[in-house]
XYZ file of C-alpha atoms in Angstrom:
368
model
C 126.227 35.862 117.498
C 126.816 36.948 120.944
C 124.025 39.320 120.751
C 121.857 36.548 119.307
C 122.552 34.210 122.329
C 121.580 37.077 124.611
C 118.385 37.519 122.691
C 117.651 33.803 123.045
C 118.011 33.795 126.861
C 114.777 36.148 126.927
C 112.736 33.199 125.896
C 113.911 31.111 128.807
C 110.859 29.498 130.640
C 108.259 30.373 127.782
C 109.277 28.473 124.794
C 109.133 24.804 126.162
C 108.928 22.376 124.552
C 110.696 24.191 121.828
C 114.151 25.641 121.899
C 115.105 29.095 122.869
C 116.536 30.718 119.698
C 117.964 34.443 118.987
C 118.557 36.004 115.734
C 120.293 39.124 114.362
C 120.150 40.418 110.931
C 122.885 42.647 109.369
C 122.384 44.278 105.861
C 124.884 44.128 103.100
C 127.195 46.632 104.710
C 127.246 44.710 108.276
C 125.046 46.996 109.973
C 122.614 45.518 112.364
C 119.020 46.035 110.910
C 116.779 43.297 112.894
C 116.787 41.423 115.975
C 114.395 38.762 117.278
C 113.840 35.803 119.563
C 111.316 32.851 120.012
C 109.101 34.345 122.585
C 106.654 31.510 123.245
C 105.844 28.003 122.045
C 103.458 28.118 119.071
C 104.412 31.873 118.075
C 106.831 33.202 115.520
C 110.483 31.962 115.546
C 113.442 34.088 116.009
C 114.105 34.531 112.467
C 110.734 35.653 111.567
C 110.781 38.322 114.175
C 114.210 39.614 113.126
C 113.258 39.587 109.523
C 109.997 41.643 110.342
C 112.218 44.024 112.067
C 114.793 44.229 109.207
C 112.082 44.617 106.305
C 113.649 45.292 102.965
C 117.017 45.810 104.573
C 117.508 42.143 105.074
C 118.077 41.599 101.055
C 121.593 40.801 100.681
C 122.408 40.548 104.397
C 123.611 38.088 106.921
C 121.605 36.157 109.529
C 123.396 35.219 112.854
C 121.127 32.517 114.553
C 121.714 30.506 117.509
C 120.208 27.217 116.113
C 120.151 25.968 112.636
C 117.017 27.391 110.948
C 114.253 24.885 110.991
C 113.144 23.033 107.633
C 109.717 21.904 108.514
C 106.128 23.380 108.909
C 104.631 22.748 112.220
C 102.528 25.471 114.194
C 104.709 27.993 112.207
C 106.438 27.861 108.673
C 110.089 26.840 107.959
C 112.468 29.490 108.880
C 114.885 28.317 106.143
C 112.358 29.330 103.593
C 111.553 32.580 105.157
C 115.200 33.677 105.073
C 115.501 32.681 101.276
C 112.283 34.658 100.445
C 113.747 37.639 102.273
C 116.904 37.681 100.063
C 119.352 36.693 102.821
C 122.746 35.758 101.313
C 124.559 34.242 104.270
C 123.559 32.393 107.315
C 125.860 31.667 110.341
C 124.301 29.282 113.011
C 125.898 28.372 116.108
C 124.214 24.816 116.781
C 123.242 22.182 114.047
C 119.710 21.000 114.695
C 119.733 17.494 116.247
C 115.970 17.235 116.012
C 115.520 14.919 112.614
C 112.052 16.267 112.069
C 113.146 19.947 111.991
C 116.908 19.486 110.668
C 118.116 20.064 106.974
C 117.688 23.802 106.981
C 121.309 24.526 106.155
C 120.924 21.910 103.116
C 117.884 23.796 102.008
C 119.651 27.265 102.280
C 122.675 26.126 100.389
C 120.454 24.602 97.656
C 119.007 28.138 97.019
C 122.732 29.517 96.695
C 122.949 30.821 100.168
C 126.178 30.463 102.016
C 125.314 28.539 105.328
C 127.937 27.718 108.098
C 127.843 26.278 111.637
C 129.760 26.494 114.854
C 130.171 30.109 115.690
C 130.091 30.238 119.541
C 128.694 26.870 119.518
C 129.469 26.185 123.167
C 128.021 29.113 124.536
C 124.815 28.709 122.383
C 124.383 24.995 123.584
C 124.869 26.022 127.175
C 121.905 28.530 126.764
C 119.676 25.644 125.111
C 120.789 22.852 127.242
C 117.361 21.697 128.344
C 115.894 21.419 124.954
C 119.247 19.713 123.538
C 119.382 17.336 126.364
C 115.540 16.144 125.835
C 116.347 15.818 122.085
C 119.633 14.094 122.200
C 118.813 11.810 125.183
C 115.098 11.658 125.181
C 114.790 12.591 128.814
C 114.428 16.060 130.694
C 117.394 18.170 131.701
C 117.887 17.938 135.465
C 118.901 20.872 137.578
C 119.455 19.987 141.370
C 119.019 22.810 143.669
C 119.803 22.839 147.353
C 120.143 25.324 150.257
C 122.578 24.184 153.040
C 124.726 25.522 155.741
C 128.462 26.187 155.420
C 129.005 22.897 157.066
C 126.819 21.097 154.543
C 123.790 20.585 156.543
C 120.175 20.934 154.856
C 118.548 20.607 158.281
C 119.147 20.737 162.018
C 119.366 17.517 164.049
C 115.572 18.085 164.999
C 114.691 18.311 161.444
C 114.023 21.981 161.291
C 115.146 23.664 158.125
C 113.149 26.982 157.683
C 115.045 29.090 157.120
C 118.711 28.027 156.417
C 118.944 30.416 153.254
C 118.251 34.043 153.232
C 115.087 35.524 151.846
C 117.109 36.804 148.562
C 118.069 33.339 147.969
C 114.424 31.972 148.526
C 113.203 34.656 146.026
C 115.958 33.292 143.435
C 114.656 29.813 143.820
C 111.173 31.142 142.542
C 113.175 32.238 139.334
C 114.616 28.666 138.847
C 111.046 27.268 139.201
C 109.717 29.720 136.754
C 112.314 28.588 134.083
C 111.792 24.951 134.712
C 108.741 22.718 133.270
C 108.512 20.626 136.345
C 109.628 20.769 140.015
C 110.223 17.325 141.622
C 110.100 16.205 145.271
C 109.970 13.033 147.182
C 107.126 11.942 149.652
C 109.586 12.382 152.471
C 109.943 16.125 151.718
C 106.169 16.406 151.243
C 105.622 14.867 154.852
C 108.459 17.143 156.452
C 107.889 20.435 154.774
C 104.418 20.377 153.155
C 106.002 22.602 150.383
C 103.703 24.599 147.853
C 106.020 24.310 144.942
C 104.287 27.126 143.026
C 106.143 30.230 141.503
C 105.526 33.408 143.489
C 106.512 36.831 142.232
C 108.403 39.281 144.259
C 105.220 40.954 145.456
C 103.609 37.905 146.282
C 101.587 37.981 142.831
C 101.673 34.388 141.168
C 102.576 34.738 137.577
C 101.244 32.545 134.660
C 103.009 29.614 133.199
C 103.471 27.580 136.438
C 105.777 24.475 136.259
C 104.189 20.999 136.644
C 104.531 19.995 140.556
C 105.729 16.320 140.742
C 105.533 14.400 143.679
C 107.316 10.731 144.077
C 105.168 8.759 146.325
C 105.525 5.020 145.848
C 102.888 4.038 148.357
C 100.473 7.159 147.906
C 101.053 8.422 151.304
C 100.180 11.803 150.231
C 97.164 13.480 152.067
C 94.287 15.172 150.149
C 94.967 18.189 152.059
C 98.607 18.611 150.919
C 99.385 22.039 149.539
C 100.660 20.742 146.313
C 97.305 19.633 145.538
C 95.626 23.061 145.368
C 94.754 24.658 142.060
C 97.834 27.224 141.855
C 99.638 25.032 139.508
C 99.306 21.575 138.102
C 100.285 18.418 140.069
C 101.441 15.009 139.103
C 101.715 12.255 141.711
C 103.859 9.319 140.679
C 102.835 6.039 142.421
C 103.394 2.436 142.232
C 101.400 0.319 140.083
C 99.876 -1.470 143.023
C 99.402 1.632 145.351
C 96.202 2.353 147.042
C 94.795 5.510 145.563
C 91.158 5.406 146.622
C 91.859 8.529 148.837
C 93.273 10.554 145.786
C 90.136 11.088 143.754
C 90.677 13.762 141.227
C 94.308 13.873 141.485
C 96.382 13.350 138.462
C 98.335 10.062 139.130
C 101.161 8.222 137.070
C 101.347 4.673 137.896
C 105.042 3.651 137.269
C 107.003 0.494 137.887
C 109.167 0.110 141.069
C 111.334 -2.275 142.906
C 112.897 -2.115 146.335
C 114.535 1.155 145.739
C 111.440 2.932 144.764
C 110.026 4.554 141.472
C 112.018 3.628 138.235
C 114.148 6.590 137.230
C 113.808 5.786 133.588
C 110.089 5.260 133.869
C 109.787 8.776 135.659
C 111.791 10.520 133.129
C 110.357 8.744 130.221
C 106.744 9.745 131.627
C 107.855 13.319 132.070
C 109.398 13.468 128.628
C 106.247 12.311 126.988
C 104.122 15.055 128.958
C 106.322 17.624 127.154
C 108.660 18.376 130.056
C 112.055 19.288 128.919
C 113.403 20.525 132.129
C 113.222 19.433 135.754
C 114.108 21.462 138.989
C 114.962 18.799 141.513
C 113.997 20.267 144.925
C 113.910 16.942 146.774
C 115.760 15.985 149.977
C 119.293 14.140 150.333
C 118.068 10.718 149.508
C 116.273 11.617 146.349
C 119.162 13.953 145.316
C 121.426 11.003 145.870
C 119.516 8.834 143.620
C 119.323 11.003 140.841
C 123.298 11.558 141.004
C 123.777 7.728 141.195
C 121.648 7.363 138.123
C 123.896 9.793 136.281
C 121.066 12.128 135.558
C 122.063 15.446 137.256
C 123.170 17.942 134.655
C 123.623 21.009 136.698
C 123.861 21.833 140.413
C 122.838 25.136 142.148
C 123.730 25.363 145.831
C 122.786 28.150 148.227
C 125.369 28.371 151.020
C 124.351 30.112 154.202
C 126.933 31.452 156.722
C 125.373 28.991 159.268
C 126.903 26.083 161.238
C 124.952 23.324 162.782
C 127.332 20.479 163.328
C 124.622 17.679 163.240
C 121.480 16.990 160.980
C 121.229 15.611 157.441
C 123.928 16.207 154.823
C 123.257 17.737 151.484
C 123.599 14.347 149.569
C 122.926 10.847 150.792
C 124.129 7.741 149.391
C 124.759 8.262 145.746
C 126.482 4.959 145.001
C 129.966 6.232 145.213
C 132.253 4.225 147.296
C 135.694 5.652 146.855
C 137.110 9.070 145.972
C 138.196 7.690 142.719
C 134.362 7.293 141.788
C 133.510 10.897 143.101
C 131.272 13.201 140.483
C 133.730 15.854 139.846
C 132.197 19.267 139.128
C 133.173 22.410 137.082
C 132.087 25.418 138.885
C 130.688 27.867 136.395
C 129.471 30.696 138.641
C 129.819 32.104 142.194
C 127.444 34.957 143.148
C 126.595 36.733 146.440
C 122.907 36.669 147.061
C 121.903 38.666 150.219
C 123.919 36.826 153.013
C 124.338 33.635 151.114
C 126.779 32.475 148.185
C 125.138 30.742 145.163
C 127.513 28.354 143.585
C 126.500 26.866 140.130
C 128.375 23.736 138.925
C 128.192 21.197 136.192
C 129.725 17.653 135.784
C 133.147 17.795 134.376
C 132.354 14.591 132.476
C 128.876 14.034 131.055
C 127.294 11.692 133.591
C 124.027 11.039 131.674
C 123.885 7.666 130.089
C 123.083 7.372 126.371
C 120.375 4.802 127.213
C 118.680 4.676 130.626
C 118.224 1.170 131.990
C 115.110 -0.076 133.527
C 116.673 -1.427 136.592
C 117.889 2.112 137.562
C 115.641 3.300 140.453
C 115.396 6.216 142.677
C 115.034 6.208 146.575
C 112.630 8.638 147.901
C 113.284 11.140 150.739
């Protein structure tokens, strides 16, 4: 199963809006005879790839799958039926499928006389499939907040300059995060201050395929038609208020969303992105935007690049997040620390799930 989880990770960034899945087939004696993973949305599932690799050796064998084999026919056939036809006698899967349209595969396998059991390395498999699981269970995209800061927690100097706090290796790593996300989100303040491009760029300056959706939160439609995010390097969505003047944005894809005195509604934004098939979001906005997402309880992972630099003044990493006392602090569990160039990359997740089961309509985000 550990090997199946490794295989599943190979599909990260290319299977959305579908999950990442890995599969290992062993024959009747326990020898590995086939491996596979879900390589791209619309393509064969992991079980199909593994069964093709195993061939006749799969008969009487065991399938180790990171997600319960699907039980429906979409762009591909049901994997549960493929396992039955291949003569598999036992299926071990890590995570039960929470999608009601595809679940039931284990019951189908058992009805055919196949042993099916769940839970092996479930936590590890769920971590690798967090974006998809979040989207199915909560009906909103998975949010990864990324920031780069000095060792004293500043994201810019007192005069607003911020290029470059992090080292070249860290900036290259951010492009990896973008490539793995369905959408990259910033606020209008970041747009005015930095005019970011937000597209994925390879290590040799080559732009790969499968660019994420660039999303700008701009309540009053202040974005200029010459902004770099409006070029054709990647798709772009500008979220504006329902009453915003958009006459200067001819040809720009817009989403008119409700807002209040705080800005664009969080649940409206996430609902819009979810409807567009966005399952994972890389939040790259400034401190105020990040604070709003933290306050709304929708940050699922934090990746911070800490540079060995001291400024002593300038904006902090995080602005007001609705936390008034230490007892209300969002506690994180550090899952990884890695040296990247001259920087340290720290990855952490909330110790207690902060995502509300139901997002409320009055929750709003302030733009930076």
